[in-house]
Short mmCIF file of C-alpha atoms (C1' of nucleotides) in Angstrom, two decimals:
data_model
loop_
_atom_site.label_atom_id
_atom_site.label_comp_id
_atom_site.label_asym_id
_atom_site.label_seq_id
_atom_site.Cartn_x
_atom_site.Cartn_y
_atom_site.Cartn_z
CA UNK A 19 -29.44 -7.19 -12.50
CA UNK A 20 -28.75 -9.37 -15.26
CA UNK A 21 -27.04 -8.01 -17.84
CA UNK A 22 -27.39 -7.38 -21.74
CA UNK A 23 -24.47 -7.50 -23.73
CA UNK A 24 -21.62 -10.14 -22.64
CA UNK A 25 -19.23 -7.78 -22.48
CA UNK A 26 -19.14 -8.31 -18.87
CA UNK A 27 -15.53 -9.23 -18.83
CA UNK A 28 -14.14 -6.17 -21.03
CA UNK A 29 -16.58 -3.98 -18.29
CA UNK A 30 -14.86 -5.83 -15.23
CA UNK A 31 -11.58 -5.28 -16.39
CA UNK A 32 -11.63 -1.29 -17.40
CA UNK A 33 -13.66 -1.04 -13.58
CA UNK A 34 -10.63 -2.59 -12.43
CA UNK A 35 -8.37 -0.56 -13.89
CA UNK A 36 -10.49 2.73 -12.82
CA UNK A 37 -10.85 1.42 -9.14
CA UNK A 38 -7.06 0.29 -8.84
CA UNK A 39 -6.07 3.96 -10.34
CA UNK A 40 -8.16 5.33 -7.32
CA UNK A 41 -7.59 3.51 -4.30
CA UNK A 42 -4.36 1.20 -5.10
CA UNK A 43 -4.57 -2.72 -5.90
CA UNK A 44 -4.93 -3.56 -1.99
CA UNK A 45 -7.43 -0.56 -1.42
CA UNK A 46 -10.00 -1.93 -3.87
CA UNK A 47 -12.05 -5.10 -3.11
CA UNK A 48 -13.86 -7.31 -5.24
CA UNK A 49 -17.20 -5.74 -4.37
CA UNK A 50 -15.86 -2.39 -5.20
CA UNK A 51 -15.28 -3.61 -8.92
CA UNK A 52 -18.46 -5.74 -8.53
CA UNK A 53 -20.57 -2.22 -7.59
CA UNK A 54 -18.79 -0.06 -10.44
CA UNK A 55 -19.42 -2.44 -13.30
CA UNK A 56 -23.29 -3.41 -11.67
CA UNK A 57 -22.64 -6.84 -11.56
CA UNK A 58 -21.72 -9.69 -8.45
CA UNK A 59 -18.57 -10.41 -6.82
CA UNK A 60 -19.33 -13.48 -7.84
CA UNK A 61 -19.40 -12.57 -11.64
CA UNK A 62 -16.08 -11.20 -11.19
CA UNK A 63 -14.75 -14.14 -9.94
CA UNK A 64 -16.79 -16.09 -12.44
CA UNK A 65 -14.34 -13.92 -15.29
CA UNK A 66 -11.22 -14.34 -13.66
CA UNK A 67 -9.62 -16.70 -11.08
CA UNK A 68 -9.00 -14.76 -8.79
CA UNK A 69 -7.90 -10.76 -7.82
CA UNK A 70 -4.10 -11.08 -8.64
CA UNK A 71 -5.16 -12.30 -12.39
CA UNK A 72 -6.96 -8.96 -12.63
CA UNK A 73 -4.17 -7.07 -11.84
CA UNK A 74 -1.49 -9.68 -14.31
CA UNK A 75 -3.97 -8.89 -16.92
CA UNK A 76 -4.11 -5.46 -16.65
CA UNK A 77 -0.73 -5.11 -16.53
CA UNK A 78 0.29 -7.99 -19.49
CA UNK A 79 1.21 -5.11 -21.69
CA UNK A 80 3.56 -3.09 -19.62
CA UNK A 81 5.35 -6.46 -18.53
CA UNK A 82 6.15 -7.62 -21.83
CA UNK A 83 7.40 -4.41 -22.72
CA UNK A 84 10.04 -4.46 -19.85
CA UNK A 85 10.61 -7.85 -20.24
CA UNK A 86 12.08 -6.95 -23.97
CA UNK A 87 13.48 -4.25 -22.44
CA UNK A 88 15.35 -6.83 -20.70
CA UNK A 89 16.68 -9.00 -23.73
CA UNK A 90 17.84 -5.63 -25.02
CA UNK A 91 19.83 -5.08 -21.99
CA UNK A 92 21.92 -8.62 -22.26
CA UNK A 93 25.47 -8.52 -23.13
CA UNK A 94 25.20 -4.40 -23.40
CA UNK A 95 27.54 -2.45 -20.78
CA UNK A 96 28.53 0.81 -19.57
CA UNK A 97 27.44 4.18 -21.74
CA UNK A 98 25.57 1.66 -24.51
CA UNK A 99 23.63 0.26 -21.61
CA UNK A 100 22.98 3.06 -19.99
CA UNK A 101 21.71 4.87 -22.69
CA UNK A 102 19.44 2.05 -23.74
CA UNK A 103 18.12 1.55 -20.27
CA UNK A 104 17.41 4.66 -19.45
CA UNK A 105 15.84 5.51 -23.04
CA UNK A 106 13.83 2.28 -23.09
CA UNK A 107 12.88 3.04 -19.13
CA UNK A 108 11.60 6.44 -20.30
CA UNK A 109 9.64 4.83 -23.30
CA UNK A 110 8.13 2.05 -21.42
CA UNK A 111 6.98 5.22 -18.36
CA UNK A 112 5.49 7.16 -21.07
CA UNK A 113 3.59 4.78 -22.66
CA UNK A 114 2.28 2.19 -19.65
CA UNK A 115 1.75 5.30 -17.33
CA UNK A 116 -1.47 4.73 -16.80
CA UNK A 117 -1.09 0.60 -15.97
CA UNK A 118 1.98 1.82 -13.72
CA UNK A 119 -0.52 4.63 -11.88
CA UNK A 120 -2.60 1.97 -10.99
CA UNK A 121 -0.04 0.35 -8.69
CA UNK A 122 0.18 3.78 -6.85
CA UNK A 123 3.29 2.64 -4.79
CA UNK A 124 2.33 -0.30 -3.91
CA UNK A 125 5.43 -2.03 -6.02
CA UNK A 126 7.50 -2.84 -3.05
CA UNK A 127 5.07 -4.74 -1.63
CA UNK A 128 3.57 -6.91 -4.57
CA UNK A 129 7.37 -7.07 -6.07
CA UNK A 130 7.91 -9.28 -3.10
CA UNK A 131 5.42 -11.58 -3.96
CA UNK A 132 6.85 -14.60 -5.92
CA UNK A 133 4.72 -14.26 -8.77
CA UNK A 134 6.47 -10.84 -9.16
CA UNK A 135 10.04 -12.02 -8.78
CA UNK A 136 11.14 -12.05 -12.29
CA UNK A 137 10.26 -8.46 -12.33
CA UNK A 138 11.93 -7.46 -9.38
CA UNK A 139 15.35 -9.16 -11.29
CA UNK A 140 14.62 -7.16 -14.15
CA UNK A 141 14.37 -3.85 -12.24
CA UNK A 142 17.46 -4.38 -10.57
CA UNK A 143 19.37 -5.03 -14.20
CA UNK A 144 17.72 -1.92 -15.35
CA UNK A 145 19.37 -0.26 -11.93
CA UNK A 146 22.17 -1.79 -12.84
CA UNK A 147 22.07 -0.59 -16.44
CA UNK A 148 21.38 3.07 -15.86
CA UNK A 149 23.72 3.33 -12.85
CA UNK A 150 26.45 2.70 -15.37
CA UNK A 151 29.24 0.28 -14.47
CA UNK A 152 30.59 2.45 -12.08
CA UNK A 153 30.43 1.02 -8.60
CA UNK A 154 30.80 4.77 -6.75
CA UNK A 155 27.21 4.83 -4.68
CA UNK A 156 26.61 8.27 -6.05
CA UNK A 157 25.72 6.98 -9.15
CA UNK A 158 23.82 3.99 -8.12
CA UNK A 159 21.55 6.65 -5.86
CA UNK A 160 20.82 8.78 -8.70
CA UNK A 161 19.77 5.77 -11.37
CA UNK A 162 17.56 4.69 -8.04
CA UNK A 163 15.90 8.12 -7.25
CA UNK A 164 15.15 7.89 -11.33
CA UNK A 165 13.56 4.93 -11.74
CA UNK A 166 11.75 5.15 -8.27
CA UNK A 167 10.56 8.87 -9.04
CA UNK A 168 9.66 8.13 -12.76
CA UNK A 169 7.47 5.10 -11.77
CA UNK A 170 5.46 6.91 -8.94
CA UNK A 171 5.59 10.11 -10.66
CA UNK A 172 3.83 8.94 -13.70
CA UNK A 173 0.70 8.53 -12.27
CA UNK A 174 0.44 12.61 -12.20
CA UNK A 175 1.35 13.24 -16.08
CA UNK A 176 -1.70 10.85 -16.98
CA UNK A 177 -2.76 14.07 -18.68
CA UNK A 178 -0.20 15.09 -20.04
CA UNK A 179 0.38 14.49 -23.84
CA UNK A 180 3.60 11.86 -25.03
CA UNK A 181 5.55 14.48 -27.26
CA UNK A 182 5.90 16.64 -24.12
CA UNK A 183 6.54 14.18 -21.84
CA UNK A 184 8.53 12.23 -23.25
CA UNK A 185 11.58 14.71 -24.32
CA UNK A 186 10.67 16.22 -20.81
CA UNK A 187 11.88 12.80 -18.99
CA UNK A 188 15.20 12.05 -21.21
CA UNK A 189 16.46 15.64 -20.51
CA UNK A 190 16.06 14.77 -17.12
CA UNK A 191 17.29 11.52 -16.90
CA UNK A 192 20.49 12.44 -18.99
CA UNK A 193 20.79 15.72 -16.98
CA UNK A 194 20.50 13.15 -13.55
CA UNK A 195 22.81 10.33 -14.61
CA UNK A 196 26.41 11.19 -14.86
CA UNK A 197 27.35 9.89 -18.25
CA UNK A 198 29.90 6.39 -18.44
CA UNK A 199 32.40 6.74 -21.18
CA UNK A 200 32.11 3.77 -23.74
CA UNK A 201 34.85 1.39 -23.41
CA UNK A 202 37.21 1.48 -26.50
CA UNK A 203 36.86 -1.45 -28.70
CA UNK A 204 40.06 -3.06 -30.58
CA UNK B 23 3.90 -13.31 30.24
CA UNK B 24 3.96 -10.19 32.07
CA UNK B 25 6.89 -8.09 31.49
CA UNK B 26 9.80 -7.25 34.40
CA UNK B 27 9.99 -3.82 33.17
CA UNK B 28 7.38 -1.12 32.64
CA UNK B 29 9.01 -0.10 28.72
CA UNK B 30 6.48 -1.66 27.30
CA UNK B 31 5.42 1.33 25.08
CA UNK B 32 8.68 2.21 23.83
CA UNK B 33 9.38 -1.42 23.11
CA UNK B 34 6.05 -1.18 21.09
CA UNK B 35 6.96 2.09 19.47
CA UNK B 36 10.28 0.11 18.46
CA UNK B 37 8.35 -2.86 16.94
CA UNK B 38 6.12 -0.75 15.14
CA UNK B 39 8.77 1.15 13.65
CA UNK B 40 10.56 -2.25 12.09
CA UNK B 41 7.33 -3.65 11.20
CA UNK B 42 6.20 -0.75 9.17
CA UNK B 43 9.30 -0.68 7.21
CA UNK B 44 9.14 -3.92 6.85
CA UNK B 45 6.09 -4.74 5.59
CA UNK B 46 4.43 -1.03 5.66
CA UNK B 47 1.76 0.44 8.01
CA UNK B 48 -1.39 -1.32 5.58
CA UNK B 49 1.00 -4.58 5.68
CA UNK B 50 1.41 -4.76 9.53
CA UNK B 51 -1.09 -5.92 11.73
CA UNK B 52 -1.43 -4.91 15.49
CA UNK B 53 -1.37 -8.41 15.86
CA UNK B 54 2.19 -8.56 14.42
CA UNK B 55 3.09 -5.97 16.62
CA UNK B 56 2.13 -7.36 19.80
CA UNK B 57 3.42 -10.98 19.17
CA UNK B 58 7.30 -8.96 17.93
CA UNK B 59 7.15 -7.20 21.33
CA UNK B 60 6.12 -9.93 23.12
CA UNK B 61 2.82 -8.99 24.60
CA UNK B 62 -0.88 -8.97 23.51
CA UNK B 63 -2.69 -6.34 21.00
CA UNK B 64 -5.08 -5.17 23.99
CA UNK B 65 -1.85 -4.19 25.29
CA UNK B 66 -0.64 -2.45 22.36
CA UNK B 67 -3.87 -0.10 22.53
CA UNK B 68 -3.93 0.18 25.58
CA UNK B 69 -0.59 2.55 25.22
CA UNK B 70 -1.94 3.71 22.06
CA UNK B 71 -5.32 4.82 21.13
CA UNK B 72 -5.35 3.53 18.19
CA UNK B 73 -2.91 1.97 14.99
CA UNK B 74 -2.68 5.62 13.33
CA UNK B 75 -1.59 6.87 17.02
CA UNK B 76 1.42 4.52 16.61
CA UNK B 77 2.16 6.31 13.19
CA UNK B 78 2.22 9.62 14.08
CA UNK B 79 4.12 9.38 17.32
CA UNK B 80 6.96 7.46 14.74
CA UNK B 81 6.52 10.46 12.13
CA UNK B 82 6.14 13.54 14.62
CA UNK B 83 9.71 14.53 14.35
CA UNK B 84 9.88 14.64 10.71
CA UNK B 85 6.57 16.34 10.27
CA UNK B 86 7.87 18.60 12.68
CA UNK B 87 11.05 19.35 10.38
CA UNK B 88 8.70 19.73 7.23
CA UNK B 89 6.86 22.35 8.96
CA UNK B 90 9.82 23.89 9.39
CA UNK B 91 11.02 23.82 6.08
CA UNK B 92 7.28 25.14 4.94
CA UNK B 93 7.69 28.02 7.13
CA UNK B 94 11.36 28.83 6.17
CA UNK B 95 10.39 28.53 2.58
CA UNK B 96 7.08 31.26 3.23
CA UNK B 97 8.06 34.85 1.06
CA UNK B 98 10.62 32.89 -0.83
CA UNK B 99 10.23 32.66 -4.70
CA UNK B 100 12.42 32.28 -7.70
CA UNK B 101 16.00 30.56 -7.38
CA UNK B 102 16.48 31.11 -3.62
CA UNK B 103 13.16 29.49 -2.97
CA UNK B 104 13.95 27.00 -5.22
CA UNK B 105 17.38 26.04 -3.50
CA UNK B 106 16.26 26.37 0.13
CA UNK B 107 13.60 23.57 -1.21
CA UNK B 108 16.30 21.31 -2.39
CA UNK B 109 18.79 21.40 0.43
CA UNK B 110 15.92 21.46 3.25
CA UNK B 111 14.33 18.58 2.02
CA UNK B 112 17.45 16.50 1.11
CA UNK B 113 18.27 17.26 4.60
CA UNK B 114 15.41 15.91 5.88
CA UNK B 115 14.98 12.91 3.83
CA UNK B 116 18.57 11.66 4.69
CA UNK B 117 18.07 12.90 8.80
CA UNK B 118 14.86 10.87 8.95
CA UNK B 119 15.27 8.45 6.23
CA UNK B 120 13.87 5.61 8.24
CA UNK B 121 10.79 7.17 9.32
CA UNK B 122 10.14 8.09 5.51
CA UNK B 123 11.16 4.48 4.38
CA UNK B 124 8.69 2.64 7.04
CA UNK B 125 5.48 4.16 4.88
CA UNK B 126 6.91 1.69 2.05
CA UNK B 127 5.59 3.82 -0.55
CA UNK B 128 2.25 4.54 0.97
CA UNK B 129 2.11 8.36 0.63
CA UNK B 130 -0.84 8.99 -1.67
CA UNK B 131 -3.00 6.37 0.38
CA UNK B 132 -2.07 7.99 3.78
CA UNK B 133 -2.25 11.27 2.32
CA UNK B 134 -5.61 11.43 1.43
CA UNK B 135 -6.78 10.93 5.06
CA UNK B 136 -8.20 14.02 6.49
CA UNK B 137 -5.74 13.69 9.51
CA UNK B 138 -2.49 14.19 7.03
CA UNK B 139 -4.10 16.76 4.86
CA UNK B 140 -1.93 19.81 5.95
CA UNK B 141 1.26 17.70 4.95
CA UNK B 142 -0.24 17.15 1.43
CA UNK B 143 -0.53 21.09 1.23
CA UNK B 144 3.34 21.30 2.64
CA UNK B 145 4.38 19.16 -0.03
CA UNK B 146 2.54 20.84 -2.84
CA UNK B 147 4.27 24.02 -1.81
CA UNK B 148 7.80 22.16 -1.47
CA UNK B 149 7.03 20.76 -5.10
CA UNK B 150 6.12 24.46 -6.44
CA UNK B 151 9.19 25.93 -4.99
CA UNK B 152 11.51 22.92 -6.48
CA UNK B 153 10.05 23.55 -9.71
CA UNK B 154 10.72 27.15 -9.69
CA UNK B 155 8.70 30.02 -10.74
CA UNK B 156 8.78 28.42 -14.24
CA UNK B 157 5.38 27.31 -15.20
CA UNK B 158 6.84 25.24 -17.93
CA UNK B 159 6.09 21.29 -17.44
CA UNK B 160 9.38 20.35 -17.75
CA UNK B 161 10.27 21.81 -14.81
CA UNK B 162 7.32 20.22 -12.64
CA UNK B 163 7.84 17.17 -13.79
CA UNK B 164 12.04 17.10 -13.00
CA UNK B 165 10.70 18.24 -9.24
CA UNK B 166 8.20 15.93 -9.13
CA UNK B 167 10.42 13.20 -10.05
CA UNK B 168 12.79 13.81 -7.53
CA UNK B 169 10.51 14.44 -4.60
CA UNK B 170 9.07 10.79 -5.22
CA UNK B 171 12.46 9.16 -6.02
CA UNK B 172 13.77 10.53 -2.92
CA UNK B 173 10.77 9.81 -1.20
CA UNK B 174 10.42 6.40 -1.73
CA UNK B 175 14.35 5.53 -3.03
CA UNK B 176 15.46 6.44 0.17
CA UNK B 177 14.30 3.04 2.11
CA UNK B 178 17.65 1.77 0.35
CA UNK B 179 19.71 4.18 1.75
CA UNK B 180 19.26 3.62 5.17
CA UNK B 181 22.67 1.50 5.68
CA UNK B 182 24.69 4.80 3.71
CA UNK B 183 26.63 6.79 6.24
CA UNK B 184 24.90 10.39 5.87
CA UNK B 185 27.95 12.23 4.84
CA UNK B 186 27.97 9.87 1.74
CA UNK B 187 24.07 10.11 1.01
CA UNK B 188 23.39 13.87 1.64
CA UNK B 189 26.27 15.27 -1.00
CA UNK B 190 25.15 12.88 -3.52
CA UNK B 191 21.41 13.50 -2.94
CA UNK B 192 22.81 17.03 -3.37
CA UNK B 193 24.55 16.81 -6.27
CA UNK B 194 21.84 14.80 -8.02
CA UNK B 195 18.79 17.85 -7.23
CA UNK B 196 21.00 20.65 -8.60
CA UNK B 197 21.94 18.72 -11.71
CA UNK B 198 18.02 17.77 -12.14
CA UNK B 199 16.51 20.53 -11.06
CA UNK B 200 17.23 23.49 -13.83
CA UNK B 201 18.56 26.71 -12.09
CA UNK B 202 15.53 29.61 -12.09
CA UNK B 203 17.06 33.11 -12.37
CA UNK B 204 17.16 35.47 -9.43
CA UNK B 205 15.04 38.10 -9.43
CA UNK B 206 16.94 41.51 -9.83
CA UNK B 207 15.92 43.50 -6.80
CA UNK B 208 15.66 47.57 -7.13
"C1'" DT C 8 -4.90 -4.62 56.11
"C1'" DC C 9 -7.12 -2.69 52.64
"C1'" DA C 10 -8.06 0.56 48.79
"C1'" DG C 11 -6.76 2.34 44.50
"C1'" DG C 12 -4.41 3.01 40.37
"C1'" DG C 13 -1.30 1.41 36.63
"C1'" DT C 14 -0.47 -2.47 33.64
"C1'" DC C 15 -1.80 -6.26 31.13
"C1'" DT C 16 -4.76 -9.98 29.36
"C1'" DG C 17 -8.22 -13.34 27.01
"C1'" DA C 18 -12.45 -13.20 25.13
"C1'" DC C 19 -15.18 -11.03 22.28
"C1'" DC C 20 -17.28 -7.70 18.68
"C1'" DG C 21 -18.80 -6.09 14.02
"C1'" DA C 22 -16.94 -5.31 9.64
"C1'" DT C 23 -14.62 -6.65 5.65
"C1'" DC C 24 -11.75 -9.41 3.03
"C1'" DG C 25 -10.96 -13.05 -0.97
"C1'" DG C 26 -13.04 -16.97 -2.41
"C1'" DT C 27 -16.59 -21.15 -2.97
"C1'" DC C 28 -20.80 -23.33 -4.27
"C1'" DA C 29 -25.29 -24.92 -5.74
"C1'" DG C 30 -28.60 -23.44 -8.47
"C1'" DG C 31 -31.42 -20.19 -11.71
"C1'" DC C 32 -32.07 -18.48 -16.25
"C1'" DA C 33 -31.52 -17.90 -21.25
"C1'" DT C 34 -29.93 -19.72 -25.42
"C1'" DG C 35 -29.06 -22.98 -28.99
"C1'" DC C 36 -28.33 -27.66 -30.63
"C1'" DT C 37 -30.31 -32.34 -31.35
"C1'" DA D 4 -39.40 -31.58 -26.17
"C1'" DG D 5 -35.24 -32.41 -23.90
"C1'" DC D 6 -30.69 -31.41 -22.84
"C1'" DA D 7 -26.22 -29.15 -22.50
"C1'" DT D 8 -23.71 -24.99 -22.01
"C1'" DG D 9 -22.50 -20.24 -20.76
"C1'" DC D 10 -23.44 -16.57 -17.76
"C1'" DC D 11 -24.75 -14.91 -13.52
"C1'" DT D 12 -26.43 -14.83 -8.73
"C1'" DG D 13 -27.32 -14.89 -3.41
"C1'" DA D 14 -25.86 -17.20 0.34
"C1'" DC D 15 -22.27 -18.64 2.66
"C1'" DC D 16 -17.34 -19.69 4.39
"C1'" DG D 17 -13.06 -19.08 7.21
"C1'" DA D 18 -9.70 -15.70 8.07
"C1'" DT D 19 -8.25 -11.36 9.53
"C1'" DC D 20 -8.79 -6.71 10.59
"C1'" DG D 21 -9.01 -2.66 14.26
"C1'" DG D 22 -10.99 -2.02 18.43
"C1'" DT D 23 -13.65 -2.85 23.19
"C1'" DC D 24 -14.25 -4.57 27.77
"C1'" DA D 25 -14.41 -6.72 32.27
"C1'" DG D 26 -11.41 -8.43 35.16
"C1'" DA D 27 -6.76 -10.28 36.96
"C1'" DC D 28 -2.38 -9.06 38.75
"C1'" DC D 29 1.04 -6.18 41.11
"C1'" DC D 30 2.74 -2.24 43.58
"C1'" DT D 31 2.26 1.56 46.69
"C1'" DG D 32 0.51 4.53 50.21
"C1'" DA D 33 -2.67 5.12 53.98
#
DNA sequence: TCAGGGTCTGACCGATCGGTCAGGCATGCT
DNA sequence: AGCATGCCTGACCGATCGGTCAGACCCTGA
């Protein structure tokens, strides 16, 4: 079973990627990667520490993106926020929809996970962000049934071309978020 | 560490209902069942036949109201299918709220079990109806989006008094779902 | 008094999980 | 030739999972 080319660890990771898209990060094991690249479990574990670095990996990419996403959002408020979050939201869906598929709703439960904490601040300052500094609950629901929807929607539109989703989801997201006037500067 | 009184299986149906929204029906063990009512995991199956027992007894009632829905919505098309869709199943994600919220975002996985598979077909048809007629993208996706955010935002509204939640859930689906024409009847 | 049924339990089962470890094999450097 | 290094493996580990089972306990009715 040995194999040819020692590309074993670029092989290990797109398996990964494939099983985690089909069965979730807790519904694939080790030996399911292990059988879809044709390698060990042990080989797998030989290329990375452990499962969770798989998964970090994979998603490295989509992280960093919401992490500047982030830095963007500092010091911004009300409409200027909101249009930033929810246009950088929509651009970081769009492209990482197929790292965020892979999750397949299983955010709550790895957000909780300390290694995940920093992301779980930064989604609730992008919650934050969209719902506009209003404090009414309405608008707080809608930026939460947005940024829920958008992230476990996105693993359906895998197919679907950018330029049509992409002007698809900011029509919606400015039709769903009631729009925060700008303050007035002096 | 027998029990004084025989409610044993309601107690257990209680337990399992905070333990799945806690930490979601994969998440929860029968183990941590038993040891939050107080009595062993033999004695948890021996009032339930098995863990997915436990999960349908908690969701019967809101199955029960999404069958309803599907029927209601059977012979409907256009922009009266399309709002009977919206208000039915805001109603009955606010009315059973904490039923939906204890699957934690485990839809797809428990949806592809055999045993769910009619209320995968139920909420294909409550997605096509949202949409609309319109077999323009755009209008799948903004249905799509809501029927997740709702589905899984709604975990955080379970502390909202329902007259709040429902008229903003409301609000929010008309203003994201785009209006589909009536059909002109002769 | 005894039989029987409802309730509950500890002990146990096979399967699967993530992860470890010593060693085999090929390659390339000295 | 000898040795080190990188890659890979089967065997194994402890933990946990859902689920089974024989039997103990209690109550009730005959």
């Amino acid at each position: 079973m040995r194999r040819a080319e020692p590309e074993t660890r670029g092989e290990i990771l797109a398996a990964a990627a494939r099983r985690f898209a089909a069965t979730g990060y807790r519904g694939t094991s080790l030996q399911d990667i292990a059988t879809a690249v044709g390698c060990s479990k042990a080989t797998v574990l030989y290329h990375f520490a452990n499962k969770e670095a798989l998964l970090t990996e994979l998603m490295a990419p989509a992280i960093a993106m919401l992490q500047a996403l982030d830095d963007r959002l500092t010091g911004l408020t009300g409409g200027a926020a909101q249009r930033v979050a929810a246009e950088g939201f929509v651009d970081l869906a769009v492209r990482f929809r197929r790292e965020i598929a892979l999750l397949r709703g299983e955010f709550p439960e790895l957000l909780q996970q300390p290694a995940f904490a920093h992301i779980q601040r930064m989604s609730e300052r992008l919650l934050d962000a969209m719902a506009g500094t209003s404090d009414r609950p309405a608008a707080r629901i809608a930026a939460l049934v947005l940024l829920a929807g958008i992230s476990e929607g996105c693993a359906e539109f895998v197919d679907m071309p950018d330029d049509e989703l992409r002007p698809a989801l900011l029509a919606l997201a400015r039709r769903a978020l009631e729009p925060v006037p700008d303050p007035i500067h002096d």
